[in-house]
Short mmCIF file of C-alpha atoms in Angstrom, two decimals:
data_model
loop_
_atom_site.label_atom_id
_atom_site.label_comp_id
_atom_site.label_asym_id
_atom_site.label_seq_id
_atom_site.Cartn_x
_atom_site.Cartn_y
_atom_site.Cartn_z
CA UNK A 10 -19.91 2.58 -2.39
CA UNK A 11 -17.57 4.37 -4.26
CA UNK A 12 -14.29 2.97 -1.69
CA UNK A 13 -11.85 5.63 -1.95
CA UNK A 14 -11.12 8.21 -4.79
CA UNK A 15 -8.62 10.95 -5.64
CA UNK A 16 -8.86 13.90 -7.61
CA UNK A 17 -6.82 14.70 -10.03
CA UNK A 18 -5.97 11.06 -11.62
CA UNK A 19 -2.41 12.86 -13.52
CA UNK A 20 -1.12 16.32 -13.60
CA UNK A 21 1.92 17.95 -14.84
CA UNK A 22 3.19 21.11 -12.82
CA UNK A 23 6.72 22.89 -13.35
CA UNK A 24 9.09 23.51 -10.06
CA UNK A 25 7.44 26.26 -8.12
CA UNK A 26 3.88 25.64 -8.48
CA UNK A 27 1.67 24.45 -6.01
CA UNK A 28 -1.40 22.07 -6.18
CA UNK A 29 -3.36 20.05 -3.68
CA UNK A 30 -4.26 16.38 -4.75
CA UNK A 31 -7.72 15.78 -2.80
CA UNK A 32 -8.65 12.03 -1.81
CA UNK A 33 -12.17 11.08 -0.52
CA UNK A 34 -13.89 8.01 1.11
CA UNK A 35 -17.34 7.31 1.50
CA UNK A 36 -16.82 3.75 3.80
CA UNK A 37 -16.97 6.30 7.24
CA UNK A 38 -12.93 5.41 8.23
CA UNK A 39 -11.45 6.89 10.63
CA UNK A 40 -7.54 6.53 9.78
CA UNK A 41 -6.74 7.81 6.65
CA UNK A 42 -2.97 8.61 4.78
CA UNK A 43 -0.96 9.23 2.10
CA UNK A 44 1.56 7.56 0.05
CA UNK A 45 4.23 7.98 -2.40
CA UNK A 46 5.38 5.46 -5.07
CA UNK A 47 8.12 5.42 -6.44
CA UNK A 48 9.99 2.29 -8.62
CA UNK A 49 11.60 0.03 -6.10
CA UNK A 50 10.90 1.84 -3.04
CA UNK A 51 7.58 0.20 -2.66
CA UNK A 52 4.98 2.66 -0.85
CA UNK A 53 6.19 5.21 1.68
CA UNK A 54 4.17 6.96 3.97
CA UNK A 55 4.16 11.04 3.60
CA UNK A 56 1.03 12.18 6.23
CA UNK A 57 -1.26 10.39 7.98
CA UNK A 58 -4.55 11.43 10.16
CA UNK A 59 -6.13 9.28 13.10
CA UNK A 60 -9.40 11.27 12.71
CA UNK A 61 -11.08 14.78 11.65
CA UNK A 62 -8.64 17.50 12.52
CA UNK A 63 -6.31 15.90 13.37
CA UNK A 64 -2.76 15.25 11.34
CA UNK A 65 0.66 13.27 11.40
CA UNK A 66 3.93 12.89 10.05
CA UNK A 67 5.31 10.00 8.15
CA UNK A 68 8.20 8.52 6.74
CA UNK A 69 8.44 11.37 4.01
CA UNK A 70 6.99 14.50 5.05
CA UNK A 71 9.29 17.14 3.80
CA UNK A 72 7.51 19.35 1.21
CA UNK A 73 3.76 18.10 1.82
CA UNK A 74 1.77 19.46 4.12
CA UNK A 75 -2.31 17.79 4.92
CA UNK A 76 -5.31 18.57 5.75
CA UNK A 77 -8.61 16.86 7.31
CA UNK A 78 -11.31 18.99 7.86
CA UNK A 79 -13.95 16.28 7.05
CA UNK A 80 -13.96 13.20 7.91
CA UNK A 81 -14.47 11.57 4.38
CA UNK A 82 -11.43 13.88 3.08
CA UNK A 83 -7.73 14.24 2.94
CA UNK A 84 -6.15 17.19 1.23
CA UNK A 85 -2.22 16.50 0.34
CA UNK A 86 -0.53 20.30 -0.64
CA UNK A 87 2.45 20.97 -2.50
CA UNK A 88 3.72 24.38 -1.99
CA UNK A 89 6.46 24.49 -4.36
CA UNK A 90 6.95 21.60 -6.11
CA UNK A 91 10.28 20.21 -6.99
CA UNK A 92 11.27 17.15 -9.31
CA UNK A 93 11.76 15.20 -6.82
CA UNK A 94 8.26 15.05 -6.42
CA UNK A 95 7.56 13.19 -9.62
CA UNK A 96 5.38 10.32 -8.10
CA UNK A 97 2.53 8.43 -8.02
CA UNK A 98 0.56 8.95 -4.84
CA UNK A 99 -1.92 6.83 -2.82
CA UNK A 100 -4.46 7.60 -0.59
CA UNK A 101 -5.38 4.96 1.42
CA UNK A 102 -7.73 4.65 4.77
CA UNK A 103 -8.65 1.91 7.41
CA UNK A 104 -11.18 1.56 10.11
CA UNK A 105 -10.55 2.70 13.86
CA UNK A 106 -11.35 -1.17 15.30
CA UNK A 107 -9.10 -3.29 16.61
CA UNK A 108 -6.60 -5.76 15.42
CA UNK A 109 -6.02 -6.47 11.77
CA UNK A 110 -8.87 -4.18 10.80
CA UNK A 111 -7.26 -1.26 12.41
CA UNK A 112 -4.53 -2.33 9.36
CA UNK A 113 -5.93 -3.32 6.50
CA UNK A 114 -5.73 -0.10 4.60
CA UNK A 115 -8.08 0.47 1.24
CA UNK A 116 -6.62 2.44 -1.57
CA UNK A 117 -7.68 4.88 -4.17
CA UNK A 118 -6.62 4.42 -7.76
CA UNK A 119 -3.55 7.19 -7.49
CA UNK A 120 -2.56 10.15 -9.06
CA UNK A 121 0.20 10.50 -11.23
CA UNK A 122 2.29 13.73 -11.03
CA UNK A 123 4.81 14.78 -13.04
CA UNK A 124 7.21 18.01 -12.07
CA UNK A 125 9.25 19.49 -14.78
CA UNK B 12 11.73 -1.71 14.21
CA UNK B 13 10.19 -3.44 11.06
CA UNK B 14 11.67 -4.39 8.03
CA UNK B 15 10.15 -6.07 4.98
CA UNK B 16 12.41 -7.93 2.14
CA UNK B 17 11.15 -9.03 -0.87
CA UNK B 18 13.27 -11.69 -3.00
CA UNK B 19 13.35 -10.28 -6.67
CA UNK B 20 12.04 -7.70 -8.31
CA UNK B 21 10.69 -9.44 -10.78
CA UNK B 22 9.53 -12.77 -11.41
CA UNK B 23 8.92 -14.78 -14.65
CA UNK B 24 6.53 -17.50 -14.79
CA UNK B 25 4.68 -19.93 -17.45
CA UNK B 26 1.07 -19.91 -17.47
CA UNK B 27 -0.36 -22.53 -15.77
CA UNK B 28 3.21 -22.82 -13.11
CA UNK B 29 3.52 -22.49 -9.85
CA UNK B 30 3.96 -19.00 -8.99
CA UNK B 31 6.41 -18.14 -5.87
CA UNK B 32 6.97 -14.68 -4.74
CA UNK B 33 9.06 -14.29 -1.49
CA UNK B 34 8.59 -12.08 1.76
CA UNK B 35 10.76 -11.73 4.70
CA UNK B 36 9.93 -9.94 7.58
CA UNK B 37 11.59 -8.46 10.89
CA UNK B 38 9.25 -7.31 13.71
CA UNK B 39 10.11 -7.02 17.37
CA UNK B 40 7.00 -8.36 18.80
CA UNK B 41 4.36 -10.74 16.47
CA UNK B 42 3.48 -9.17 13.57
CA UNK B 43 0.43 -8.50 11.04
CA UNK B 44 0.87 -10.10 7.33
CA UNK B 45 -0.53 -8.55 4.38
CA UNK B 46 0.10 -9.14 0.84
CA UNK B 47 -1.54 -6.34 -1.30
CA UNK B 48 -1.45 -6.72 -5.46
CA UNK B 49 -1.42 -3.88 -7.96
CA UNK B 50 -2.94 -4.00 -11.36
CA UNK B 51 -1.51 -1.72 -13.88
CA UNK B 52 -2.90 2.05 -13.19
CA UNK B 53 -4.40 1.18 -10.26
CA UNK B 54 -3.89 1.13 -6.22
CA UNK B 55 -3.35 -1.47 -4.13
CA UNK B 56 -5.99 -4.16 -3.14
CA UNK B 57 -6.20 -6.56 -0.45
CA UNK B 58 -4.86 -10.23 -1.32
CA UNK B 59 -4.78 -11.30 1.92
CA UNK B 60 -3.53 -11.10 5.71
CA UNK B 61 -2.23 -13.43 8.61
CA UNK B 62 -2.97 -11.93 12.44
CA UNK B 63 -2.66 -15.28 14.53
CA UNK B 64 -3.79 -18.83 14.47
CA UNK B 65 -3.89 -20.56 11.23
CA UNK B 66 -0.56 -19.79 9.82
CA UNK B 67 -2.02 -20.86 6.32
CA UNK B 68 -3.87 -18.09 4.70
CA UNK B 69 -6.18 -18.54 1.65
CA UNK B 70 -6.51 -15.29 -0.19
CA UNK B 71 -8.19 -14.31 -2.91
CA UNK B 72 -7.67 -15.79 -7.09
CA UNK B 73 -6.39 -19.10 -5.89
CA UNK B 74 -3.53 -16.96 -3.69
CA UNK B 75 -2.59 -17.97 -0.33
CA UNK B 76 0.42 -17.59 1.67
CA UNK B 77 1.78 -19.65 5.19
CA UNK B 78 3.19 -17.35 8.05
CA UNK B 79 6.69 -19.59 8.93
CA UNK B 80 7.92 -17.62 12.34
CA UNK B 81 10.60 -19.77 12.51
CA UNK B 82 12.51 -18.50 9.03
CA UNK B 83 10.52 -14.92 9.46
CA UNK B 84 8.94 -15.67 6.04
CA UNK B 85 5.24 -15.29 4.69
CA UNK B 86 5.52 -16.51 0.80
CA UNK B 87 3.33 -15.82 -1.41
CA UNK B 88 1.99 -19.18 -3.72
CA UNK B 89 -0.50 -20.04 -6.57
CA UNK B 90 -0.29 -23.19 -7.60
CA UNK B 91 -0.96 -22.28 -11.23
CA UNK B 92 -0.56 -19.09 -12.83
CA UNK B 93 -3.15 -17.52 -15.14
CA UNK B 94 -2.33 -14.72 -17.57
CA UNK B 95 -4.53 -12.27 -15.32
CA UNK B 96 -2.38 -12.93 -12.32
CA UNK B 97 0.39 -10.22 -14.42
CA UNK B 98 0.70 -7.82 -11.70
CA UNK B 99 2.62 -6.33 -9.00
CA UNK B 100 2.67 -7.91 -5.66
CA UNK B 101 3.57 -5.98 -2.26
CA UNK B 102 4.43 -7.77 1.10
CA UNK B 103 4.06 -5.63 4.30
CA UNK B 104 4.30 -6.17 8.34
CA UNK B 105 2.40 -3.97 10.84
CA UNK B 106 2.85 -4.62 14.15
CA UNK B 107 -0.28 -3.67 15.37
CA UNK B 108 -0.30 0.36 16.74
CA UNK B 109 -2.19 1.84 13.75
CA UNK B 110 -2.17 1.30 9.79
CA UNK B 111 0.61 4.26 9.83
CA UNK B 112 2.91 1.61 11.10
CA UNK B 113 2.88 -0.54 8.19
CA UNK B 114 5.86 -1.15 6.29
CA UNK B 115 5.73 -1.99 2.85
CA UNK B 116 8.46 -4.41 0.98
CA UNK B 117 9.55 -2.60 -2.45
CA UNK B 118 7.68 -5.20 -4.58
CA UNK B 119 7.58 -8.08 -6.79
CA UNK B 120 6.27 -7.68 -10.22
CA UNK B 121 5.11 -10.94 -11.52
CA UNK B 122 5.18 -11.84 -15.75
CA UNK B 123 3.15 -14.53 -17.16
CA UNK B 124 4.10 -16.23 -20.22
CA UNK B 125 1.34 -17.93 -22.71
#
């Protein structure tokens, strides 16, 4: 099993553009979200989706918007990207079950973006 | 609602000492644990996790933390440090309604010495 991955792994953009960072898991989980990292903020939670269509807001969501038309993928967009969106972000995703699996969350390796 | 503190942002230790990295936690009804670690350029992993019972947790590399509900505390311990253990260390608290609950603390980043 590959866990989870993300696509790109670093990209520089200047304010205005858009991109979509795309994260993908092959262990079938049903949760699924997105992250941003900055330095000593620790992880905070942009978007997150329960299941296959369907979508939520986090802690951060201003700016992002999400997809989840698969199951196995979660599409993070930026429409116009500012430089406050310098970042690293994590995907991460969890099973459905209950208890402590429902929160032990896997993560991807990350993509570093840089806005100019 | 949740909180997580971590003591220090970074922490300093000789290889081979006892590594302490501190996490306290506010939850209004009995929480998940996790501690996650970070290797440089790469995402979190699972160290390990308290739910209930044993409130000593054995993770894994030699990690294990004890769940104190009386001081709100789940430290992080190793009783001797090994060069590979350089890494960045991340408490969080769920309380149990979905992984999009989880808050994480802001991180400790741990130095070994030779």
């Amino acid at each position: 099993n590959a866990g989870v991955t993300q696509t790109p792994k670093f990209r520089v953009l200047k304010t205005g553009q858009s991109m979509t960072l795309l994260c993908a898991q092959d262990m079938n989980h049903e949760y699924m979200y997105w992250y941003r990292q900055d330095p000593g903020m620790g992880l905070r939670l942009i978007h997150y989706s329960v299941g296959e269509g369907t979508t939520a807001k986090g802690e951060v969501p201003d700016g992002y918007n999400v997809s989840r038309l698969k199951k196995q993928n979660f599409l993070l967009g930026l429409e116009s990207a500012a430089p406050s969106q310098t970042s690293v972000y994590f995907c991460a995703s969890s099973y459905p079950g209950q208890g402590v699996s429902r929160e032990t969350q896997y993560f991807g390796p990350g993509t570093r973006l840089l806005v100019l | 609602a949740q909180s997580v503190t971590q003591l220090g942002s970074h922490v300093s230790v000789s290889e081979g000492a006892l590594v302490l990295l501190r996490c306290n936690y506010s939850s209004s009804v009995p929480p998940y644990l996790f501690w996650y670690v970070q290797y440089p350029n790469q995402g979190l992993q699972l160290l390990l996790k308290y739910t209930t019972g044993a409130t000593l947790v054995k993770g894994i590399n030699g990690f294990e933390a004890e769940f104190k509900k009386s001081e709100t505390s789940f430290h992080l311990t190793k009783p001797s440090a090994h060069m590979s253990d350089a890494a960045e260390y991340f408490c969080a608290v769920s309380e149990g309604t979905g992984g999009f609950k989880t808050i994480f603390g802001a991180g400790t980043r741990l130095f070994v010495k030779a």
